[in-house]
DNA sequence: GTGAAAGCGCTAACAT
DNA sequence: ATGTTAGCGCTTTCAC
């Protein structure tokens, strides 16, 4: 009895292909993966026979076995907190384009909240991926990012506070940019400035950088924070619309809004316009993200964000770190800026 | 010399833990993964020793090895075409909640265009995941979905035409619902109805169901299709705004718009309002998706989509198929409907 | 140019 | 209650 008559498997394996082509499993591997490092090719005749057998059997290589052996998965991840946004999708798109050249696939790992991070990060911890980019403001404890990096996982994180130790970090200088945005409103004479926060930011103890920037700008200018002006809603458009609508109907409505997302800022503008208010005369609005969308609102949205969206530096940093995981940490600078736009038309 | 003095590895492996705890590698496995099927537990004392060793060494199990052995990865994927949308994010969120109970992680596989599908689907073909949900209108050739299912991959696909053979399909009856939406506009007396399409739909030869529905509704009512009224822009808000703005400035502007997404429909409404037109009097707009956001626009958006967003049936179908991949294909019905909303307030 | 064989790190029978 | 052992399916020396 030959080896071939083992218990029937659900999917064909390399050995099945080898037997069908009348070669060894090693040869099949050479044909499919190329003989790395060696110049010795497989003869054209065998190559064809193997390829035919592959097609006939519908063979697909087994990823687990391959990556166990090769110590790499050829998959990279983008870790982010939903909801998605155009900035993130551009990052993923560019990573994708770059990844195909390396024969690498891109997946995303959405993490909705910190309490869920621990379980989901298994995908990174257990080396399911060769490396990852961590998008700004993920729902992950910084300590977990450090732990992943310390574990040797190639990582590039958009983060302003993490030390660039065993990972690369991209500095956005979010707090400074956000502070300048709120100060800008104050310079325009605004005193009652509302803050439209991401839902999870208000839930966290330490609060996030954007809220910190907001508070700092107010206190630096001797303005007392009115808790009634700090509301959630930056995550979802309908929430933003409803929250702003409620604010504007209040007894002492704000004259300006600083929104943690462009998304919400735009809905704030709509809520104001639907309430019969002029923007920016009756209500000034500043968003965060510098998305294309902000350019087509009426009036165009003043916002805070990265001036450009060329992620090649970031992506290259990831590839380099994957190729040399022990490389010392690097710090990239893509500082956010205040992008003021005057009403157009 | 004991086995322990092999060449130094980058990460500790089970054997390292075993040696440190003075037990066998099998015991470590039992402690960490539980003794599946068996009732025999590990003694409390060894358990603690092993766990201590794990912590001291910072051991993380190797996913490739584990899944090679266990024939499962405990990872499921959601395949979709960017940009993301609230409906999709709700699906992912619910899948997530359900997955953690099974000790399963969720990843997403964004596929931007068909020509990129082949390479990216490696993640599914090579059994990187235990199963997948394919969101509506993915950038994948139906033949590829069939091939994946035929290969034995547990799959649940939102699709109206695929045969529920070796996969489960969720029928949305998109075309019928979209047709009824366009017919609704025609009944209101509209003759010049524009179609705001997803970018890739216009690029494809066969065109998509939404465009087909649009054409059918027009021809059924004896209205000739004006190519000038079929424009892309449904993917990105600024594009939608610009396209509608251009349409409205044309010599013979449309009186109604059928948009392939709520997202774009809402921007169509704003383009109209910004152009000084009344909605729906001067321009009627219908979207697709039945998103929450459509409720807070002024006027509220009439749309086409799933009335509810409880995905438990779909998610359960995935788990059942993963547990029994040979189960015959099932057909789920979540038909889209026309959701008419009159101007509110 | 091709094959034999030794693992990659883990789990699960089976033995003790 | 714990250890021994035989692989999972693949890649990669090394020998021919």
mmCIF file of N, CA and C (backbone and C1' of nucleotides) in Angstrom, chain D:
data_model
loop_
_atom_site.group_PDB
_atom_site.id
_atom_site.type_symbol
_atom_site.label_atom_id
_atom_site.label_comp_id
_atom_site.label_asym_id
_atom_site.label_seq_id
_atom_site.Cartn_x
_atom_site.Cartn_y
_atom_site.Cartn_z
ATOM 1 P P DA D 1 -6.590 13.955 38.471
ATOM 2 O "O5'" DA D 1 -5.121 14.484 38.233
ATOM 3 C "C5'" DA D 1 -4.250 14.634 39.315
ATOM 4 C "C4'" DA D 1 -2.887 14.389 38.763
ATOM 5 C "C3'" DA D 1 -2.409 15.463 37.784
ATOM 6 O "O3'" DA D 1 -1.049 15.703 38.081
ATOM 7 C "C1'" DA D 1 -2.362 13.351 36.715
ATOM 8 P P DT D 2 -0.252 16.884 37.469
ATOM 9 O "O5'" DT D 2 0.496 16.166 36.286
ATOM 10 C "C5'" DT D 2 1.716 15.472 36.560
ATOM 11 C "C4'" DT D 2 2.100 14.646 35.375
ATOM 12 C "C3'" DT D 2 2.676 15.416 34.196
ATOM 13 O "O3'" DT D 2 4.081 15.237 34.272
ATOM 14 C "C1'" DT D 2 1.358 13.549 33.534
ATOM 15 P P DG D 3 5.107 15.860 33.243
ATOM 16 O "O5'" DG D 3 5.408 14.619 32.284
ATOM 17 C "C5'" DG D 3 5.784 13.382 32.862
ATOM 18 C "C4'" DG D 3 5.876 12.324 31.785
ATOM 19 C "C3'" DG D 3 6.673 12.752 30.546
ATOM 20 O "O3'" DG D 3 7.498 11.669 30.152
ATOM 21 C "C1'" DG D 3 4.520 12.033 29.896
ATOM 22 P P DT D 4 8.660 11.821 29.056
ATOM 23 O "O5'" DT D 4 8.377 10.651 28.011
ATOM 24 C "C5'" DT D 4 7.305 9.751 28.219
ATOM 25 C "C4'" DT D 4 7.006 9.004 26.927
ATOM 26 C "C3'" DT D 4 7.870 9.341 25.725
ATOM 27 O "O3'" DT D 4 8.052 8.164 24.962
ATOM 28 C "C1'" DT D 4 5.621 9.897 25.241
ATOM 29 P P DT D 5 8.945 8.118 23.648
ATOM 30 O "O5'" DT D 5 7.839 8.404 22.545
ATOM 31 C "C5'" DT D 5 6.694 7.558 22.474
ATOM 32 C "C4'" DT D 5 5.771 8.029 21.363
ATOM 33 C "C3'" DT D 5 6.489 8.458 20.085
ATOM 34 O "O3'" DT D 5 5.799 7.910 18.998
ATOM 35 C "C1'" DT D 5 4.986 10.126 20.755
ATOM 36 P P DA D 6 6.607 7.553 17.660
ATOM 37 O "O5'" DA D 6 5.450 7.763 16.595
ATOM 38 C "C5'" DA D 6 4.100 7.449 16.936
ATOM 39 C "C4'" DA D 6 3.157 8.463 16.322
ATOM 40 C "C3'" DA D 6 3.552 8.899 14.908
ATOM 41 O "O3'" DA D 6 2.376 8.952 14.131
ATOM 42 C "C1'" DA D 6 3.287 10.789 16.262
ATOM 43 P P DG D 7 2.485 8.895 12.565
ATOM 44 O "O5'" DG D 7 3.529 10.060 12.264
ATOM 45 C "C5'" DG D 7 3.191 11.122 11.339
ATOM 46 C "C4'" DG D 7 1.986 11.877 11.811
ATOM 47 C "C3'" DG D 7 1.716 13.114 10.973
ATOM 48 O "O3'" DG D 7 0.361 13.153 10.594
ATOM 49 C "C1'" DG D 7 2.038 13.729 13.248
ATOM 50 P P DC D 8 -0.045 13.606 9.184
ATOM 51 O "O5'" DC D 8 -0.588 15.085 9.406
ATOM 52 C "C5'" DC D 8 -1.867 15.360 9.942
ATOM 53 C "C4'" DC D 8 -1.981 16.863 10.155
ATOM 54 C "C3'" DC D 8 -1.492 17.671 8.954
ATOM 55 O "O3'" DC D 8 -2.644 18.070 8.203
ATOM 56 C "C1'" DC D 8 -0.580 18.514 11.041
ATOM 57 P P DG D 9 -2.771 17.573 6.705
ATOM 58 O "O5'" DG D 9 -1.756 18.542 5.950
ATOM 59 C "C5'" DG D 9 -2.008 19.941 5.948
ATOM 60 C "C4'" DG D 9 -0.758 20.659 5.514
ATOM 61 C "C3'" DG D 9 -0.240 20.266 4.133
ATOM 62 O "O3'" DG D 9 -0.069 21.460 3.406
ATOM 63 C "C1'" DG D 9 1.500 20.250 5.715
ATOM 64 P P DC D 10 0.472 21.530 1.959
ATOM 65 O "O5'" DC D 10 1.912 22.193 2.188
ATOM 66 C "C5'" DC D 10 1.999 23.537 2.598
ATOM 67 C "C4'" DC D 10 3.304 23.782 3.301
ATOM 68 C "C3'" DC D 10 4.509 23.899 2.387
ATOM 69 O "O3'" DC D 10 4.711 25.280 2.094
ATOM 70 C "C1'" DC D 10 4.975 22.647 4.394
ATOM 71 P P DT D 11 5.724 25.653 0.970
ATOM 72 O "O5'" DT D 11 7.105 25.533 1.746
ATOM 73 C "C5'" DT D 11 7.441 26.551 2.677
ATOM 74 C "C4'" DT D 11 8.778 26.255 3.294
ATOM 75 C "C3'" DT D 11 9.985 26.484 2.392
ATOM 76 O "O3'" DT D 11 10.946 27.111 3.217
ATOM 77 C "C1'" DT D 11 10.064 24.309 3.255
ATOM 78 P P DT D 12 12.122 27.939 2.553
ATOM 79 O "O5'" DT D 12 13.400 27.047 2.838
ATOM 80 C "C5'" DT D 12 13.660 26.636 4.185
ATOM 81 C "C4'" DT D 12 14.660 25.522 4.189
ATOM 82 C "C3'" DT D 12 15.770 25.686 3.143
ATOM 83 O "O3'" DT D 12 16.997 25.430 3.804
ATOM 84 C "C1'" DT D 12 14.826 23.542 3.022
ATOM 85 P P DT D 13 18.260 26.342 3.471
ATOM 86 O "O5'" DT D 13 19.187 25.391 2.591
ATOM 87 C "C5'" DT D 13 20.446 24.976 3.088
ATOM 88 C "C4'" DT D 13 20.315 23.764 4.013
ATOM 89 C "C3'" DT D 13 21.439 22.768 3.762
ATOM 90 O "O3'" DT D 13 22.228 22.615 4.922
ATOM 91 C "C1'" DT D 13 19.288 21.708 3.695
ATOM 92 P P DC D 14 23.753 22.128 4.793
ATOM 93 O "O5'" DC D 14 23.601 20.674 4.152
ATOM 94 C "C5'" DC D 14 23.012 19.615 4.913
ATOM 95 C "C4'" DC D 14 22.751 18.445 4.003
ATOM 96 C "C3'" DC D 14 23.948 18.070 3.116
ATOM 97 O "O3'" DC D 14 24.396 16.778 3.492
ATOM 98 C "C1'" DC D 14 21.886 18.043 1.910
ATOM 99 P P DA D 15 25.757 16.157 2.857
ATOM 100 O "O5'" DA D 15 25.129 15.089 1.851
ATOM 101 C "C5'" DA D 15 24.272 14.071 2.345
ATOM 102 C "C4'" DA D 15 23.554 13.402 1.185
ATOM 103 C "C3'" DA D 15 24.488 12.774 0.140
ATOM 104 O "O3'" DA D 15 24.096 11.431 -0.082
ATOM 105 C "C1'" DA D 15 22.876 14.160 -0.902
ATOM 106 P P DC D 16 25.101 10.425 -0.875
ATOM 107 O "O5'" DC D 16 24.527 10.439 -2.355
ATOM 108 C "C5'" DC D 16 23.278 9.807 -2.625
ATOM 109 C "C4'" DC D 16 22.765 10.303 -3.953
ATOM 110 C "C3'" DC D 16 23.651 9.947 -5.152
ATOM 111 O "O3'" DC D 16 23.000 8.905 -5.896
ATOM 112 C "C1'" DC D 16 22.677 12.124 -5.318
#
